[in-house]
């Protein structure tokens, strides 16, 4: 059966027919894209000097209350495109000099993406494919990407599932996300870097939330115990409060320098060798793309 006729791409397992209606994420069977362009603010081995060729997909299966891309993730802003147009967007980014094709929040469109990119990967399309994900997806969805994706750029958001319920309205986030990441590592193996650019492998991002440095440290511990130096951990301090939270006052503040340094020191003491940290002003709305569909 076509998975879109009874959708189980993510652990919400809506089992709805996306040709007729939509589930929690809001996406139908049609691909919807809000932006494509060169992005300079990913990890240095992803963006390089030329930029990462990002394609931002509309909708999301998580409902993070602090999402900086709320306009497209929950609001659904974007333009419906065909699979052929997705191919054209990829090739356009390659022509503009992108180091890779970076598929941002793509989980709910995996069957369409696989069908589209399979036809051009290794032929007209020569650059690596990056899968940029919240990691809240079923292992079977990641398995569909075997042979298509070269680099997984995966979030690991919460160790404590109470936080996942409060902030992203999902149960068992850690359970499903870690199974998905395990499948990613099995597929692509230890990271490979050539000429200062990643060509294969897994980067796992941990966004440190204000007041939750201890949860971030538990995530670091898990990843290092599970994968040692086979993956790269990216410790991110860029949480940006975009609205006021009455119920969660800690989310009204940026991550303090002390909290961030605490997580960095923990990773170093643990023995983590390969990690990215952020320096300078990263907690700014200027890092959020201007979603206006003019480039679709």
Coordinates of C-alpha atoms in Angstrom, one line a residue:
X1 CA 0.0 0.0 0.0
X2 CA 1.1 3.6 -0.7
X3 CA 2.1 4.9 2.8
X4 CA 0.3 8.1 2.1
X5 CA -3.0 6.3 2.0
X6 CA -2.5 5.3 5.6
X7 CA 0.3 7.6 6.9
X8 CA 2.8 6.2 9.3
X9 CA 5.8 8.2 8.4
X10 CA 6.2 9.5 12.0
X11 CA 5.4 8.1 15.4
X12 CA 2.1 9.9 15.6
X13 CA 0.9 7.1 13.2
X14 CA -2.2 9.1 12.1
X15 CA -3.2 6.4 9.6
X16 CA -5.0 9.0 7.5
X17 CA -5.3 9.0 3.8
X18 CA -3.4 12.1 2.8
X19 CA -5.0 12.1 -0.7
X20 CA -8.3 12.9 1.1
X21 CA -7.4 14.7 4.4
X22 CA -4.5 15.7 6.6
X23 CA -3.2 14.5 9.9
X24 CA -1.4 16.3 12.8
X25 CA 1.4 17.7 10.6
X26 CA -1.0 19.3 8.2
X27 CA 0.6 18.1 5.0
X28 CA -1.4 16.5 2.1
X29 CA 0.1 14.3 -0.6
X30 CA 1.4 17.3 -2.4
X31 CA 4.9 18.7 -1.7
X32 CA 4.8 22.2 -0.3
X33 CA 8.0 24.3 -0.1
X34 CA 8.5 27.7 1.5
X35 CA 12.0 28.6 0.5
X36 CA 15.0 27.5 -1.4
X37 CA 18.4 29.1 -1.5
X38 CA 22.0 29.1 -0.3
X39 CA 22.3 29.1 3.5
X40 CA 25.6 30.2 5.2
X41 CA 24.7 29.4 8.8
X42 CA 24.8 25.6 9.1
X43 CA 27.8 23.9 10.6
X44 CA 31.0 24.9 8.8
X45 CA 31.5 21.5 7.2
X46 CA 28.0 21.8 5.8
X47 CA 27.8 25.4 4.6
X48 CA 31.5 25.9 3.7
X49 CA 32.3 29.1 1.8
X50 CA 29.7 28.6 -0.9
X51 CA 26.7 27.7 1.3
X52 CA 24.4 24.8 1.8
X53 CA 21.6 24.5 -0.7
X54 CA 18.5 24.5 1.5
X55 CA 15.0 23.6 0.6
X56 CA 12.6 24.4 3.5
X57 CA 9.4 22.2 3.4
X58 CA 6.2 23.5 4.8
X59 CA 4.5 21.9 7.9
X60 CA 6.1 19.7 10.6
X61 CA 5.0 16.7 12.7
X62 CA 6.3 18.4 15.9
X63 CA 4.5 21.3 17.4
X64 CA 7.3 23.0 19.3
X65 CA 6.0 26.0 21.2
X66 CA 9.2 27.9 20.6
X67 CA 9.6 27.1 16.9
X68 CA 11.5 29.9 15.0
X69 CA 10.0 28.8 11.7
X70 CA 6.4 28.8 13.0
X71 CA 5.1 30.5 9.9
X72 CA 5.9 27.4 7.8
X73 CA 5.9 24.6 10.4
X74 CA 2.5 25.2 11.9
X75 CA 1.1 28.0 9.7
X76 CA 1.8 25.9 6.6
X77 CA 3.0 28.9 4.5
X78 CA 4.5 27.8 1.2
X79 CA 3.8 26.8 -2.4
X80 CA 2.7 23.4 -3.7
X81 CA 5.1 22.0 -6.2
X82 CA 5.5 18.8 -8.3
X83 CA 8.2 16.2 -8.0
X84 CA 9.7 17.6 -11.2
X85 CA 9.9 21.1 -9.7
X86 CA 11.7 19.7 -6.7
X87 CA 14.3 18.2 -9.1
X88 CA 14.6 21.6 -10.7
X89 CA 15.1 23.3 -7.4
X90 CA 17.9 20.8 -6.5
X91 CA 19.6 21.4 -9.8
X92 CA 19.3 25.1 -9.5
X93 CA 21.0 25.1 -6.2
X94 CA 23.8 22.9 -7.6
X95 CA 24.3 25.3 -10.5
X96 CA 24.5 28.2 -7.9
X97 CA 27.5 26.4 -6.3
X98 CA 25.8 24.8 -3.3
X99 CA 28.0 22.3 -1.4
X100 CA 25.0 20.0 -0.9
X101 CA 21.2 19.8 -1.1
X102 CA 19.9 20.4 2.4
X103 CA 16.3 19.1 2.9
X104 CA 14.9 20.9 5.9
X105 CA 12.0 19.3 7.9
X106 CA 11.3 16.7 5.2
X107 CA 9.9 13.8 7.2
X108 CA 6.3 14.1 6.0
X109 CA 7.4 14.2 2.3
X110 CA 9.9 11.3 2.4
X111 CA 8.1 9.1 -0.3
X112 CA 7.8 12.0 -2.7
X113 CA 11.4 13.1 -2.0
X114 CA 12.8 9.6 -2.6
X115 CA 10.8 9.2 -5.9
X116 CA 12.0 12.6 -7.1
X117 CA 15.7 12.6 -6.1
X118 CA 16.2 9.0 -7.1
X119 CA 15.8 10.0 -10.7
X120 CA 18.6 12.6 -10.7
X121 CA 21.0 11.6 -7.9
X122 CA 24.4 10.5 -9.3
X123 CA 23.3 11.7 -12.7
X124 CA 22.5 15.4 -13.2
X125 CA 22.8 15.9 -9.4
X126 CA 26.3 15.3 -8.2
X127 CA 26.4 16.9 -4.7
X128 CA 25.6 15.2 -1.4
X129 CA 22.0 15.1 0.0
X130 CA 21.6 16.3 3.6
X131 CA 18.5 15.3 5.6
X132 CA 17.8 18.0 8.2
X133 CA 15.4 16.5 10.7
X134 CA 13.8 16.7 14.2
X135 CA 14.4 12.9 14.3
X136 CA 10.8 12.3 15.4
X137 CA 10.1 9.7 12.8
X138 CA 9.7 6.0 12.4
X139 CA 12.7 3.9 11.7
X140 CA 10.9 2.5 8.6
X141 CA 10.9 6.1 7.2
X142 CA 14.7 6.4 7.6
X143 CA 15.1 3.1 5.9
X144 CA 13.3 4.4 2.8
X145 CA 16.2 7.0 2.5
X146 CA 19.0 4.4 2.2
X147 CA 21.0 5.2 -0.9
X148 CA 19.4 8.7 -1.2
X149 CA 20.8 10.5 1.8
X150 CA 24.5 11.0 2.3
X151 CA 24.5 13.2 5.5
X152 CA 22.0 13.2 8.3
X153 CA 21.7 16.5 10.2
X154 CA 19.6 15.3 13.1
X155 CA 18.2 17.0 16.2
X156 CA 18.1 15.2 19.5
X157 CA 15.9 17.6 21.4
X158 CA 14.9 16.0 24.7
X159 CA 16.1 13.3 27.1
X160 CA 13.2 13.9 29.5
X161 CA 9.9 13.0 27.8
X162 CA 8.1 15.4 30.2
X163 CA 9.9 18.2 28.4
X164 CA 8.9 16.7 25.0
X165 CA 5.2 16.7 26.1
X166 CA 5.3 20.2 27.4
X167 CA 7.3 21.9 24.6
X168 CA 6.6 19.8 21.5
X169 CA 3.4 17.9 22.3
X170 CA 4.8 14.5 21.7
X171 CA 5.2 11.3 23.7
X172 CA 8.2 9.0 23.7
X173 CA 10.3 11.5 21.7
X174 CA 13.6 10.1 23.0
X175 CA 12.7 6.5 22.3
X176 CA 11.7 7.2 18.7
X177 CA 14.4 9.8 17.9
X178 CA 17.2 7.6 19.2
X179 CA 16.0 4.6 17.1
X180 CA 15.9 6.8 14.1
X181 CA 19.4 8.2 14.7
X182 CA 20.6 4.6 15.2
X183 CA 19.3 3.7 11.7
X184 CA 21.0 6.8 10.3
X185 CA 24.4 5.8 11.7
X186 CA 23.9 2.3 10.4
X187 CA 23.3 3.6 6.9
X188 CA 26.1 6.1 6.4
X189 CA 28.7 5.0 9.0
X190 CA 31.5 7.2 10.5
X191 CA 31.6 10.7 9.1
X192 CA 33.8 11.6 6.2
X193 CA 35.3 15.0 5.6
X194 CA 37.1 16.0 2.4
X195 CA 38.5 19.5 1.7
X196 CA 36.8 20.8 4.9
X197 CA 33.4 19.6 3.7
X198 CA 31.4 16.7 5.0
X199 CA 30.5 14.2 2.3
X200 CA 29.0 11.5 4.5
X201 CA 28.0 10.8 8.1
X202 CA 25.8 12.0 10.9
X203 CA 25.8 15.3 12.9
X204 CA 23.5 15.3 15.9
X205 CA 22.4 18.7 17.1
X206 CA 21.5 19.5 20.7
X207 CA 19.7 22.8 21.1
X208 CA 20.2 23.8 24.7
X209 CA 17.1 25.3 26.2
X210 CA 17.3 27.9 29.0
X211 CA 17.0 26.1 32.4
X212 CA 17.7 22.7 30.9
X213 CA 21.4 22.3 30.7
X214 CA 21.2 19.1 32.7
X215 CA 18.9 17.5 30.1
X216 CA 21.4 18.5 27.3
X217 CA 24.2 16.9 29.3
X218 CA 22.2 13.6 29.4
X219 CA 21.8 13.8 25.6
X220 CA 25.6 14.3 25.2
X221 CA 26.2 11.3 27.5
X222 CA 23.9 9.1 25.6
X223 CA 25.3 10.0 22.2
X224 CA 28.9 9.6 23.3
X225 CA 28.2 6.2 25.0
X226 CA 26.4 5.0 21.9
X227 CA 28.6 6.2 19.1
X228 CA 31.9 7.5 20.5
X229 CA 33.8 9.3 17.7
X230 CA 31.8 8.0 14.8
X231 CA 29.4 11.0 14.8
X232 CA 29.8 14.7 15.4
X233 CA 27.8 16.5 18.1
X234 CA 26.7 20.1 17.6
X235 CA 26.0 22.0 20.8
X236 CA 23.8 24.9 20.0
X237 CA 23.1 28.0 22.1
X238 CA 21.0 29.8 19.5
X239 CA 17.6 29.4 21.3
X240 CA 15.7 32.7 20.5
X241 CA 12.6 33.6 22.5
X242 CA 10.1 34.9 19.9
X243 CA 7.1 35.3 22.1
X244 CA 6.2 35.4 25.8
X245 CA 5.4 32.2 27.7
X246 CA 3.4 32.6 30.9
X247 CA 3.5 28.8 31.7
X248 CA 7.2 28.4 31.0
X249 CA 9.0 31.5 32.2
X250 CA 12.4 30.0 31.5
X251 CA 11.6 30.1 27.8
X252 CA 11.4 33.9 27.9
X253 CA 15.2 34.1 28.2
X254 CA 18.2 33.2 26.1
X255 CA 20.6 30.5 27.2
X256 CA 23.1 32.0 29.6
X257 CA 26.8 31.9 28.9
X258 CA 27.2 29.9 32.1
X259 CA 24.7 27.2 31.1
X260 CA 26.2 26.8 27.7
X261 CA 29.8 26.6 29.1
X262 CA 28.6 24.0 31.6
X263 CA 27.4 21.7 28.7
X264 CA 30.6 22.3 26.8
X265 CA 32.8 21.4 29.8
X266 CA 30.7 18.3 30.5
X267 CA 31.3 17.1 26.9
X268 CA 35.0 17.8 27.1
X269 CA 35.3 16.0 30.4
X270 CA 33.4 13.0 29.0
X271 CA 36.0 12.7 26.2
X272 CA 34.0 14.1 23.2
X273 CA 36.5 14.9 20.5
X274 CA 34.4 15.9 17.6
X275 CA 31.9 18.7 18.3
X276 CA 30.8 22.1 17.1
X277 CA 30.2 24.9 19.5
X278 CA 28.7 28.3 18.7
X279 CA 30.5 31.6 19.3
X280 CA 29.4 35.2 18.8
X281 CA 25.8 36.4 18.4
X282 CA 23.7 33.4 17.3
X283 CA 20.5 34.2 19.3
X284 CA 19.0 36.5 16.7
X285 CA 16.0 36.6 14.4
X286 CA 18.4 37.5 11.6
X287 CA 19.2 33.7 11.3
X288 CA 15.6 33.0 10.3
X289 CA 15.1 32.9 6.5
X290 CA 12.6 35.3 4.9
X291 CA 9.9 33.0 3.8
X292 CA 8.1 34.6 0.9
X293 CA 7.9 31.9 -1.9
X294 CA 9.4 34.3 -4.4
X295 CA 12.2 31.8 -5.1
X296 CA 10.0 28.7 -5.6

